[in-house]
Coordinates of C-alpha atoms in Angstrom, one line a residue:
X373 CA -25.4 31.2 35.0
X374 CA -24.9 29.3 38.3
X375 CA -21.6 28.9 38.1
X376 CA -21.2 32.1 37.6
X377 CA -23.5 33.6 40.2
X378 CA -21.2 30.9 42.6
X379 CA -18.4 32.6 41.8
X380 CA -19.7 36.0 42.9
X381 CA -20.4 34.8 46.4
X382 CA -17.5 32.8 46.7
X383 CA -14.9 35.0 45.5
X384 CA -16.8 38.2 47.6
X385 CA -16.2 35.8 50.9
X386 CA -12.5 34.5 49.7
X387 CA -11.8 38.4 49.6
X388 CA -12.6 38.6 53.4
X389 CA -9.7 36.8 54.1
X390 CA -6.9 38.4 53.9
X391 CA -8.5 41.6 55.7
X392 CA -9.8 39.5 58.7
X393 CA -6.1 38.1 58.9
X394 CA -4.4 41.5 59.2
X395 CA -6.6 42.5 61.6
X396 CA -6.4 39.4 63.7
X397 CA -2.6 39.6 63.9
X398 CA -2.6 43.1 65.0
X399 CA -5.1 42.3 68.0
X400 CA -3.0 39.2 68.5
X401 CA 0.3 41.2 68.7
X402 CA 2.1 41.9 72.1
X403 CA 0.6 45.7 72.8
X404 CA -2.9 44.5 72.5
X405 CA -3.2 41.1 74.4
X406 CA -1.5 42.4 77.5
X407 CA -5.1 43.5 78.9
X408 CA -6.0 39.8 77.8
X409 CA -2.9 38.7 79.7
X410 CA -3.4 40.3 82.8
X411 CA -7.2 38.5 82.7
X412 CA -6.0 35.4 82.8
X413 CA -4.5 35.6 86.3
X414 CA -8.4 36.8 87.6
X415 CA -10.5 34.3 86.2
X416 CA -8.4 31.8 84.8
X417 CA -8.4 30.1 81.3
X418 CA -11.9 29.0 81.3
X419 CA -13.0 32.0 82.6
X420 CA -11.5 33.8 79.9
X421 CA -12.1 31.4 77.1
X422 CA -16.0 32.0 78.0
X423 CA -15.8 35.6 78.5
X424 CA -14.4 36.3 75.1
X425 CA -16.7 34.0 73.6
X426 CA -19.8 35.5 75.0
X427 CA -18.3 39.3 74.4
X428 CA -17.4 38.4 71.0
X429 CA -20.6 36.7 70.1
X430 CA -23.1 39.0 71.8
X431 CA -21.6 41.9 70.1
X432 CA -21.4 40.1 66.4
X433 CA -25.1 39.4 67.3
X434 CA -26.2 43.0 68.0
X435 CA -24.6 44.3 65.1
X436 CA -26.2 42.2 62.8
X437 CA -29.7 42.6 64.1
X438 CA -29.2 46.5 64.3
X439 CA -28.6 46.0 60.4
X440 CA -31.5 43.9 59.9
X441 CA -33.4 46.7 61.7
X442 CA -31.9 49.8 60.3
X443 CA -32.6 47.4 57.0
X444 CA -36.2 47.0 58.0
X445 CA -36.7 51.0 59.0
X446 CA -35.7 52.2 55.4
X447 CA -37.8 49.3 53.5
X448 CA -40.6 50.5 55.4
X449 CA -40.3 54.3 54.9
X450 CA -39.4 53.4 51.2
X451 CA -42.8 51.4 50.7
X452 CA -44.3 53.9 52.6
X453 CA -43.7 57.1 51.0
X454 CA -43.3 55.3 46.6
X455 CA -46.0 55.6 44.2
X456 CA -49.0 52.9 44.2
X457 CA -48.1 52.5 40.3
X458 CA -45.0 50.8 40.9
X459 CA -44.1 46.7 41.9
X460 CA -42.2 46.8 44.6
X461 CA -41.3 43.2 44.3
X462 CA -39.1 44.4 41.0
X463 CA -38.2 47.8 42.6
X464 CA -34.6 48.6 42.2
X465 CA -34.5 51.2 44.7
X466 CA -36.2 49.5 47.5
X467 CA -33.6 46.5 47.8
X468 CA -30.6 49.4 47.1
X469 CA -31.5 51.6 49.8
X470 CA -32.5 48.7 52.2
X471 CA -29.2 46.7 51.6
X472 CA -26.5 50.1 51.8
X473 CA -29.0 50.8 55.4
X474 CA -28.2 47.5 56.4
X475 CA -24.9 46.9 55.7
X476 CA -23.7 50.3 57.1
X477 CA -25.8 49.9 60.4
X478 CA -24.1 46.9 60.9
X479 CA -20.3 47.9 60.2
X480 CA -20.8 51.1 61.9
X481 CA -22.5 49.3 64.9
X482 CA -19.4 46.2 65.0
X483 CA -16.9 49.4 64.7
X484 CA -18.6 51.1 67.7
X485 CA -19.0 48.0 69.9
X486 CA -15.6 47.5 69.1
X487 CA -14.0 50.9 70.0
X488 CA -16.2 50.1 73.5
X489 CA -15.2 46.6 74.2
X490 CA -11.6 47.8 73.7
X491 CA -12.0 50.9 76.3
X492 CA -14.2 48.8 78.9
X493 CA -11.0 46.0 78.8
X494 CA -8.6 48.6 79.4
X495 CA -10.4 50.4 82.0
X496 CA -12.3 47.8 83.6
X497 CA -11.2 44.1 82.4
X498 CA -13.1 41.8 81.1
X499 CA -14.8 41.4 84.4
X500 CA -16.3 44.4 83.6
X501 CA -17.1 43.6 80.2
X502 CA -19.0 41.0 81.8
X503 CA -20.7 43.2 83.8
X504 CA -22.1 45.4 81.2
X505 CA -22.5 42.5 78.6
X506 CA -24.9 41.3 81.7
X507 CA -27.0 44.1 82.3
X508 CA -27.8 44.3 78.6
X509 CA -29.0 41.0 78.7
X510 CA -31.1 41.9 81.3
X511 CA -32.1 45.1 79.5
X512 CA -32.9 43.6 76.5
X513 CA -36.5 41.8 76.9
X514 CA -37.8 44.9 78.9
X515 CA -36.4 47.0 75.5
X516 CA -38.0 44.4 73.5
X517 CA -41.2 45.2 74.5
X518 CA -40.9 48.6 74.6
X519 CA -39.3 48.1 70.7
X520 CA -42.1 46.2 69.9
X521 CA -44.8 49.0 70.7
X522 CA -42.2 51.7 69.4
X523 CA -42.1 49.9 65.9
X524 CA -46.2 49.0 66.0
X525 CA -46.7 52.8 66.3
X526 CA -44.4 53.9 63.6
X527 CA -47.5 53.4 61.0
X528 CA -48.9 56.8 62.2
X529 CA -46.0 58.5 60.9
X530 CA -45.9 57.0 57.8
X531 CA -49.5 57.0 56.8
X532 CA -48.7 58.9 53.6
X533 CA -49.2 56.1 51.5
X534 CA -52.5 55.5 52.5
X535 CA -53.3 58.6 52.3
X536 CA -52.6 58.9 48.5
X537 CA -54.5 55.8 47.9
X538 CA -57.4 56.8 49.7
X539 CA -57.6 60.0 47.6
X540 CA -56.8 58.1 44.1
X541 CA -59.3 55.6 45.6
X542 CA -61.9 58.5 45.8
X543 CA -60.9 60.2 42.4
X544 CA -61.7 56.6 40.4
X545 CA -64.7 56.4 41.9
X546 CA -65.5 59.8 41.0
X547 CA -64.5 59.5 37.7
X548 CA -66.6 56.0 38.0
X549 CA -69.6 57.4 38.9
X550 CA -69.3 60.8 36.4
X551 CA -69.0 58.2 33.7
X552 CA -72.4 56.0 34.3
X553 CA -74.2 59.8 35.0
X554 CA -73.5 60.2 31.6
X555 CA -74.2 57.1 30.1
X556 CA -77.4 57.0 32.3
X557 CA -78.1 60.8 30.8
X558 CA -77.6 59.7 27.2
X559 CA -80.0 56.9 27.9
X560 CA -82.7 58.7 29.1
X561 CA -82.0 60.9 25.6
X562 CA -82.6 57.7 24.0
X563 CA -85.6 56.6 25.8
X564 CA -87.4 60.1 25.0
X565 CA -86.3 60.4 21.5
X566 CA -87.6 56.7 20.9
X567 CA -90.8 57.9 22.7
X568 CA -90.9 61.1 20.7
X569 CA -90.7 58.9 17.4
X570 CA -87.6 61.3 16.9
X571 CA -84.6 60.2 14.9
X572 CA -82.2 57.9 16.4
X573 CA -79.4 58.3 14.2
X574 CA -77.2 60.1 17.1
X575 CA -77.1 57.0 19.2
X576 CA -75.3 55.4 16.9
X577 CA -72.6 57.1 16.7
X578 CA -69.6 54.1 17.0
X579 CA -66.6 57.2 17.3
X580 CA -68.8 57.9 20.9
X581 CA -69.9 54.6 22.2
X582 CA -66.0 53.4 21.7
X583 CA -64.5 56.5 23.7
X584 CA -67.4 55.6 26.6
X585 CA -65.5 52.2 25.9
X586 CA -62.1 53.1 26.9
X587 CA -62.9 55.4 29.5
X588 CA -64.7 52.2 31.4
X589 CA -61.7 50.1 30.8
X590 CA -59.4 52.8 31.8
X591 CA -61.4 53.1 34.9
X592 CA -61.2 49.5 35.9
X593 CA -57.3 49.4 34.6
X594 CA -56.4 51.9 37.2
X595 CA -59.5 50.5 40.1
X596 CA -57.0 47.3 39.7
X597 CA -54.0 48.8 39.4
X598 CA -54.6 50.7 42.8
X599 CA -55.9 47.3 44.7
X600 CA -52.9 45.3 43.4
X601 CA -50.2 47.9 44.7
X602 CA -52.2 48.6 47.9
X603 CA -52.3 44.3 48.3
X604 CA -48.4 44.4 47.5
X605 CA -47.7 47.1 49.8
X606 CA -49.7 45.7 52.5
X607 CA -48.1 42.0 51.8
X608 CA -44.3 43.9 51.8
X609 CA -45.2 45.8 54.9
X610 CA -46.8 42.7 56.8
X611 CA -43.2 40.9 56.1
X612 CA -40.9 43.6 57.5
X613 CA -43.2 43.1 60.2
X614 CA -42.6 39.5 60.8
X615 CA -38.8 40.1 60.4
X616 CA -38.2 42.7 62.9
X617 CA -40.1 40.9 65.4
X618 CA -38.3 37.9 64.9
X619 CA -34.9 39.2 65.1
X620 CA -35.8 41.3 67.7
X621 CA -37.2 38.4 69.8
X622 CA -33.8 37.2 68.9
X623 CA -31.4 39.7 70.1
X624 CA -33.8 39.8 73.6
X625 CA -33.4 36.2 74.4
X626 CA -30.8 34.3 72.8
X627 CA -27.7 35.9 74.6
X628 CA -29.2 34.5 78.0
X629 CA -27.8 30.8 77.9
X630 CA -24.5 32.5 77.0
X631 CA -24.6 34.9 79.9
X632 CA -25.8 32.5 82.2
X633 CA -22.6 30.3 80.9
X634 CA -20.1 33.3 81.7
X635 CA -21.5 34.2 84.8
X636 CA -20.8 31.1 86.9
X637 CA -17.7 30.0 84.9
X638 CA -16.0 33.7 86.0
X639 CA -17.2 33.5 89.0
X640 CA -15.2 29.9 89.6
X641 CA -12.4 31.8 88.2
X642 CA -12.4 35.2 90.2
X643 CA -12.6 32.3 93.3
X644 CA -9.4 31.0 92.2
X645 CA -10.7 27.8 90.3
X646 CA -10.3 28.9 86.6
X647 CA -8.2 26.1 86.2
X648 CA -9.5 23.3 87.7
X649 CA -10.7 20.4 85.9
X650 CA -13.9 20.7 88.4
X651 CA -15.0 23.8 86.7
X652 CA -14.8 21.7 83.5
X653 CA -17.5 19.5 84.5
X654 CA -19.9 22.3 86.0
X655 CA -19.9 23.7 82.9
X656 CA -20.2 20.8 81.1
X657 CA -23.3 20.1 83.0
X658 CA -24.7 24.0 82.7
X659 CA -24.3 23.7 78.9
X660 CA -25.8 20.3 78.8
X661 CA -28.7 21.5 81.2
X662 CA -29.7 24.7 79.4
X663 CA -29.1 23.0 76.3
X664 CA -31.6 20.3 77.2
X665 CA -34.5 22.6 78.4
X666 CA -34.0 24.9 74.9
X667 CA -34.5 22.2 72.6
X668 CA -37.1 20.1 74.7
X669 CA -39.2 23.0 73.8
X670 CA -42.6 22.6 72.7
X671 CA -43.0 26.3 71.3
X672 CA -38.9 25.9 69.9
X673 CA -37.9 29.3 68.7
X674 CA -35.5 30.3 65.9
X675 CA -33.3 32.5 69.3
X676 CA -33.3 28.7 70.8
X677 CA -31.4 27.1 68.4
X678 CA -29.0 29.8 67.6
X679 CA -28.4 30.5 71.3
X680 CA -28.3 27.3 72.3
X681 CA -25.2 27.3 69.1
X682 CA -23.3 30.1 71.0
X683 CA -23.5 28.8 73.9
X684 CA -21.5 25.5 72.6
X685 CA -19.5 28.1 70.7
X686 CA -17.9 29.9 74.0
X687 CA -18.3 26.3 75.6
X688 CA -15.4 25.2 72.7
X689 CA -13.8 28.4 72.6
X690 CA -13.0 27.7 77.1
X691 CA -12.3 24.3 75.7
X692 CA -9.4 25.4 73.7
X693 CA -8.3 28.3 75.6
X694 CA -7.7 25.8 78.6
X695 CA -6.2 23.0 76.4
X696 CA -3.7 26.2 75.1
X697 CA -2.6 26.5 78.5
X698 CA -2.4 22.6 79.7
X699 CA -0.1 22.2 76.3
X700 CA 2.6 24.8 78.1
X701 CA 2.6 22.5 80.9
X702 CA 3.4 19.3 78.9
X703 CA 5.9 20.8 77.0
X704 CA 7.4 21.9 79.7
X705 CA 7.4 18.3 81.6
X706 CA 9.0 16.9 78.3
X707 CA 11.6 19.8 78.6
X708 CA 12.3 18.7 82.2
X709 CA 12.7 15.2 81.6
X710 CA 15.5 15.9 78.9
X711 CA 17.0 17.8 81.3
X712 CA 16.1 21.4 80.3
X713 CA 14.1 22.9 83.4
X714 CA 12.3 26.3 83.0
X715 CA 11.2 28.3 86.0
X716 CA 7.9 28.4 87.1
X717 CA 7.5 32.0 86.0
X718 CA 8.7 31.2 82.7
X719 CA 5.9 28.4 82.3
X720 CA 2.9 30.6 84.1
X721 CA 3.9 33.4 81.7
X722 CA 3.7 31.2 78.8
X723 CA 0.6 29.6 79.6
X724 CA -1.4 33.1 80.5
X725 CA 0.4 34.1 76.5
X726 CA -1.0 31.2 74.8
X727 CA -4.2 30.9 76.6
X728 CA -4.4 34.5 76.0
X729 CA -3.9 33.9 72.4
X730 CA -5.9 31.2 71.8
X731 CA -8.7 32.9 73.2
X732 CA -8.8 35.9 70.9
X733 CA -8.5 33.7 68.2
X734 CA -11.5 31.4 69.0
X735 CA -13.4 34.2 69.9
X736 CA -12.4 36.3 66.7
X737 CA -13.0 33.3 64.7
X738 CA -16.5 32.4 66.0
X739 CA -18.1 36.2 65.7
X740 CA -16.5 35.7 62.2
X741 CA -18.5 32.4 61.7
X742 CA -21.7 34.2 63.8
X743 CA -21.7 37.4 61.4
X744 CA -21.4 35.0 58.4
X745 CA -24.0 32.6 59.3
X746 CA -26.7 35.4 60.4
X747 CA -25.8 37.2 57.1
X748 CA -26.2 33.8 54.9
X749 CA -29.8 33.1 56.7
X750 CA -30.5 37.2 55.8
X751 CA -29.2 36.3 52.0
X752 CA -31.1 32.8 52.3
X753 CA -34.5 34.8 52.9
X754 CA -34.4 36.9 50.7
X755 CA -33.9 34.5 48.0
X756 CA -36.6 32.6 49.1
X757 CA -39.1 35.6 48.6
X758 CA -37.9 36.1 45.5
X759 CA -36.0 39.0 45.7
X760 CA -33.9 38.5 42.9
X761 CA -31.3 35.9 43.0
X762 CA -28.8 38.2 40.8
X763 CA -29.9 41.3 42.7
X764 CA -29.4 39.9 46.2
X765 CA -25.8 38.1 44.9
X766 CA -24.2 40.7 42.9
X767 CA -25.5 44.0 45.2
X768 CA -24.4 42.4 48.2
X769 CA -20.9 41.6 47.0
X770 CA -20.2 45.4 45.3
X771 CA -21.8 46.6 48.8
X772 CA -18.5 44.3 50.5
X773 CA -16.6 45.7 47.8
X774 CA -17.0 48.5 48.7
X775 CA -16.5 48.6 52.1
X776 CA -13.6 46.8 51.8
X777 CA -11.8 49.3 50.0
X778 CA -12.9 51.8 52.2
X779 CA -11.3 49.8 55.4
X780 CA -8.5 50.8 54.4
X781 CA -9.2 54.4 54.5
X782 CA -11.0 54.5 58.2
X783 CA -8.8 52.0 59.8
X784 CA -6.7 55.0 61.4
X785 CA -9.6 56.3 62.4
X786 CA -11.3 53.8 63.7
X787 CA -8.4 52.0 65.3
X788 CA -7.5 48.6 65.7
X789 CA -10.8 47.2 67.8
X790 CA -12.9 49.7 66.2
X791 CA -11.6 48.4 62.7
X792 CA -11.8 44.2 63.9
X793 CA -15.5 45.3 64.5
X794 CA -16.2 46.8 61.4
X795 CA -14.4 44.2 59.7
X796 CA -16.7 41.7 60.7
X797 CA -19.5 43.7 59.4
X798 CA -18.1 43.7 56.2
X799 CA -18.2 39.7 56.9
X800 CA -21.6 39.9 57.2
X801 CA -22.2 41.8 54.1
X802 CA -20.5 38.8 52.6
X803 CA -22.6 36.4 54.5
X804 CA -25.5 38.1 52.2
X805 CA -24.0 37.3 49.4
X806 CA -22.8 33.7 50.0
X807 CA -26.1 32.8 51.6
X808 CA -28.2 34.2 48.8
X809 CA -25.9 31.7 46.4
X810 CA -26.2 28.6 48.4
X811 CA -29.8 29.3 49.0
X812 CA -30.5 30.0 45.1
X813 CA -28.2 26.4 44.3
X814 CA -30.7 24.5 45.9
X815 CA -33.7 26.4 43.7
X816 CA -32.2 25.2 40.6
X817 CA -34.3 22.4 38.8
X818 CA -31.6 20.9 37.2
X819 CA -28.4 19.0 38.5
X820 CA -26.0 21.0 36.6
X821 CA -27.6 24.2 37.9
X822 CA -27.0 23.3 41.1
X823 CA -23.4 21.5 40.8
X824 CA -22.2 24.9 38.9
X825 CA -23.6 27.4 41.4
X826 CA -21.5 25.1 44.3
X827 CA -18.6 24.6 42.5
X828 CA -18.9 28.3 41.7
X829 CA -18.6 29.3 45.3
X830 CA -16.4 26.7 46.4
X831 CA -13.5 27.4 43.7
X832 CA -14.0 31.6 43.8
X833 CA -13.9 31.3 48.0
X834 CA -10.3 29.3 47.7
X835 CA -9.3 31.6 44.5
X836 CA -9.9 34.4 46.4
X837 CA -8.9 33.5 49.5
X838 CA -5.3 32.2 48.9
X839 CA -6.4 28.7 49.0
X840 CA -7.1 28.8 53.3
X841 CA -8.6 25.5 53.1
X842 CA -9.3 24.8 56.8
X843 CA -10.8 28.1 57.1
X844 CA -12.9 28.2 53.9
X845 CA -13.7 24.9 54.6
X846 CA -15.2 25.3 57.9
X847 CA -16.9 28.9 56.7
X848 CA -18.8 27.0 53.8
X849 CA -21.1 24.4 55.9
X850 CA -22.0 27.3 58.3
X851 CA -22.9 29.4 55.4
X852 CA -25.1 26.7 54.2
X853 CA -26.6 25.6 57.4
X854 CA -27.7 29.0 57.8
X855 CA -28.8 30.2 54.2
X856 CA -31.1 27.0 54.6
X857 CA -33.1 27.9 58.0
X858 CA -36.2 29.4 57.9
X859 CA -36.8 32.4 61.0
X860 CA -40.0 32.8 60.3

């Protein structure tokens, strides 16, 4: 059984592979990374290497969370408007409809941040994707709030619920109270009869006292049946709660160390230092500072750890964009001294192309790693509250079946940022999956339980995935690092 559940999940994420690769190559091809190109020149290869970081990973970010939320919207409604006689816990429906809300709010939402990104670049550069990519981050705590108030309010609209308890509530203890009139008008017969010296061979009629019988346990069946489901509903209801604030809370703060990051490294680069090893060390000490004051924390946060992760994410991914670029310029002092000298257009345009190059693929790669690790903690979660370990594996992989057969489809539609975005949606549907395996592996009470459900995942992800080692590899630990944490 665990093996086989590990299978699901790892072949599910192997199948992700191939897609993401297409993609990638297309975004990496000559017609789209001349925008990325021309970027270089204006803030320089750290400047770029952070600004795709941060645009990447604050967009794979607010897709996910506007998943979790859209998620979140149609559990509640669901709860809101089903019957009191059924377990939610063990409803079908409920984790159907809340799973297809969540994965399509957050391919849709990757598609259209996509299709954006790609027309702000174009229009504005990435300086101006920095610009708007700020202002949301300074949007986003005031929203917050106002999200916050928005989503405490929705329980006047869906007081339906409630409202059918209360009136079942009312017609038990109706029936309740019609049933000890009677049995208090039957006594009094009694009483009178007794008194009378009458005959007292009608009370003992067993056919009536075992109907009065069933009617009081039929009574007190559906008097616990109501509390129970009204408990369960209220229990359901008070954990959507806790997860939309949390991932709200999230979204509001844990892009700031990120932006902060790509504010002051572009700014060295619009000033004509995007290059200098100077700017290596300021940033070195802003990561190093912010990171420090995050985790010193007394109240730490679940948005502290994760941002405090992205922001060493677009710290690597200007690491490696620079390094890209510093590699053109030793190859090309090795050239010279063998006595093959290039111009020093040919070597600037070589190292704005493979800084350029380097720095979608970082970027890509981390928002893939991001969407996958926020879906395995989603996955994780769920596990953990006993969801269903079969229903969470199995409907989140035909969910990113699904989609990916239907990328093929929409990707003339959508285009080719539009369809990268949506793409890694369909990562993080996968993430569901994979996290809800790794998460259920470490429930099992046996060794072999465990060992199958890993080896599961770990042979289906390199089946499936054409045997990418390095990137399965890499994929797995997140997966697992995040299916273990706790939000909440």
């Amino acid at each position: 059984m665990g093996f086989a559940l590990g299978a699901v999940g790892g072949c599910i994420l192997g199948a992700t592979e191939d897609p993401v690769d297409k993609i990638l190559s297309v975004m990496t091809s000559s017609g789209p990374l001349k925008p990325v190109m021309a970027e270089v020149r204006a803030v320089g290869a750290l400047g770029l290497g952070t600004l795709m970081g941060f645009t990447a990973l604050t967009t794979s970010v607010t897709s996910v969370i506007a998943g979790v939320i859209l998620a979140a919207l149609t559990a509640s409604v669901f709860v809101a408007l089903k019957s009191c006689n059924v377990s939610y816990k063990n409803s079908f429906g409920l984790w159907v409809s809340a799973g297809i809300a969540g994965t399509l709010g957050t391919t849709l939402s990757g598609a259209t941040f996509g299709r954006a990104t790609e027309w702000i670049v174009k229009n504005y550069g990435m300086v101006g994707v920095l610009g708007v990519l700020s202002l949301f981050t300074a949007l986003k705590p005031p929203l917050h709030v106002l999200f916050e108030v928005c989503w405490n309010c929705r329980e006047t609209c869906f007081n339906v619920s409630s409202e059918v308890r209360s009136r079942e509530r009312k017609q038990i203890e109706n029936t309740e109270w019609q049933q000890r009139k009677r049995a208090t008008v039957k006594i009094e017969k009694s009483i009178l009869s007794i008194e009378k010296g009458g005959d007292t061979r009608g009370m003992d009629d067993r056919t009536k006292w075992i109907t009065e019988q069933r009617e009081r346990e039929e009574i007190e069946r559906r008097k616990t049946e109501n509390e129970e489901a009204e408990m369960e509903e209220r229990s359901i209801q008070d954990w959507i709660n806790t997860v939309v604030v949390k991932y709200v809370e999230f979204l509001a703060f844990s892009g700031i160390p990120m932006t902060a990051v790509a504010i002051v490294t572009s700014a060295f680069g619009l000033f004509g230092y995007g290059n200098h090893q100077s700017v290596f060390l300021v940033l070195l000490v802003l990561v190093s500072g912010i990171a420090y004051f995050l985790l010193k924390s007394t109240d730490f946060k679940f948005w502290m750890l994760v941002g405090c992760m992205g922001m060493f994410a677009t710290f690597l991914i200007a690491m490696l964009t620079l390094h890209a670029g510093q590699e053109v310029v030793a190859s090309a002092m090795r050239m010279r001294k063998a006595g093959r000298n290039q111009s020093r257009e040919t070597i600037s345009t070589q190292m704005n192309y493979q800084s350029s190059l380097e720095a979608v693929n970082a970027a890509f790669f981390a928002a893939k790693l991001c969407q996958l690790g926020l879906g395995a903690t989603v996955g994780g979660t769920l596990v953990r509250r006993a969801a269903g370990e079969v229903k969470v594996i199995v409907g989140a992989a035909l969910v990113t079946g699904v989609l990916l057969a239907g990328m093929e489809a929409l990707s003339p539609v959508l285009g080719d940022a539009g369809t990268a975005g949506a793409m890694l949606g369909v990562v993080g549907a996968a993430g569901v999956s994979v996290g809800a395996t790794l998460a259920s592996a470490a429930r099992w009470s046996s060794q072999p339980g465990t060992l199958g459900t890993i080896g599961g995942v770990i042979i289906g992800a390199l089946g499936m995935g054409k045997w990418h080692m390095v990137n399965i590899g890499l994929q797995l630990p997140v997966a697992y690092m995040f299916a273990m944490l706790n939000p909440f």
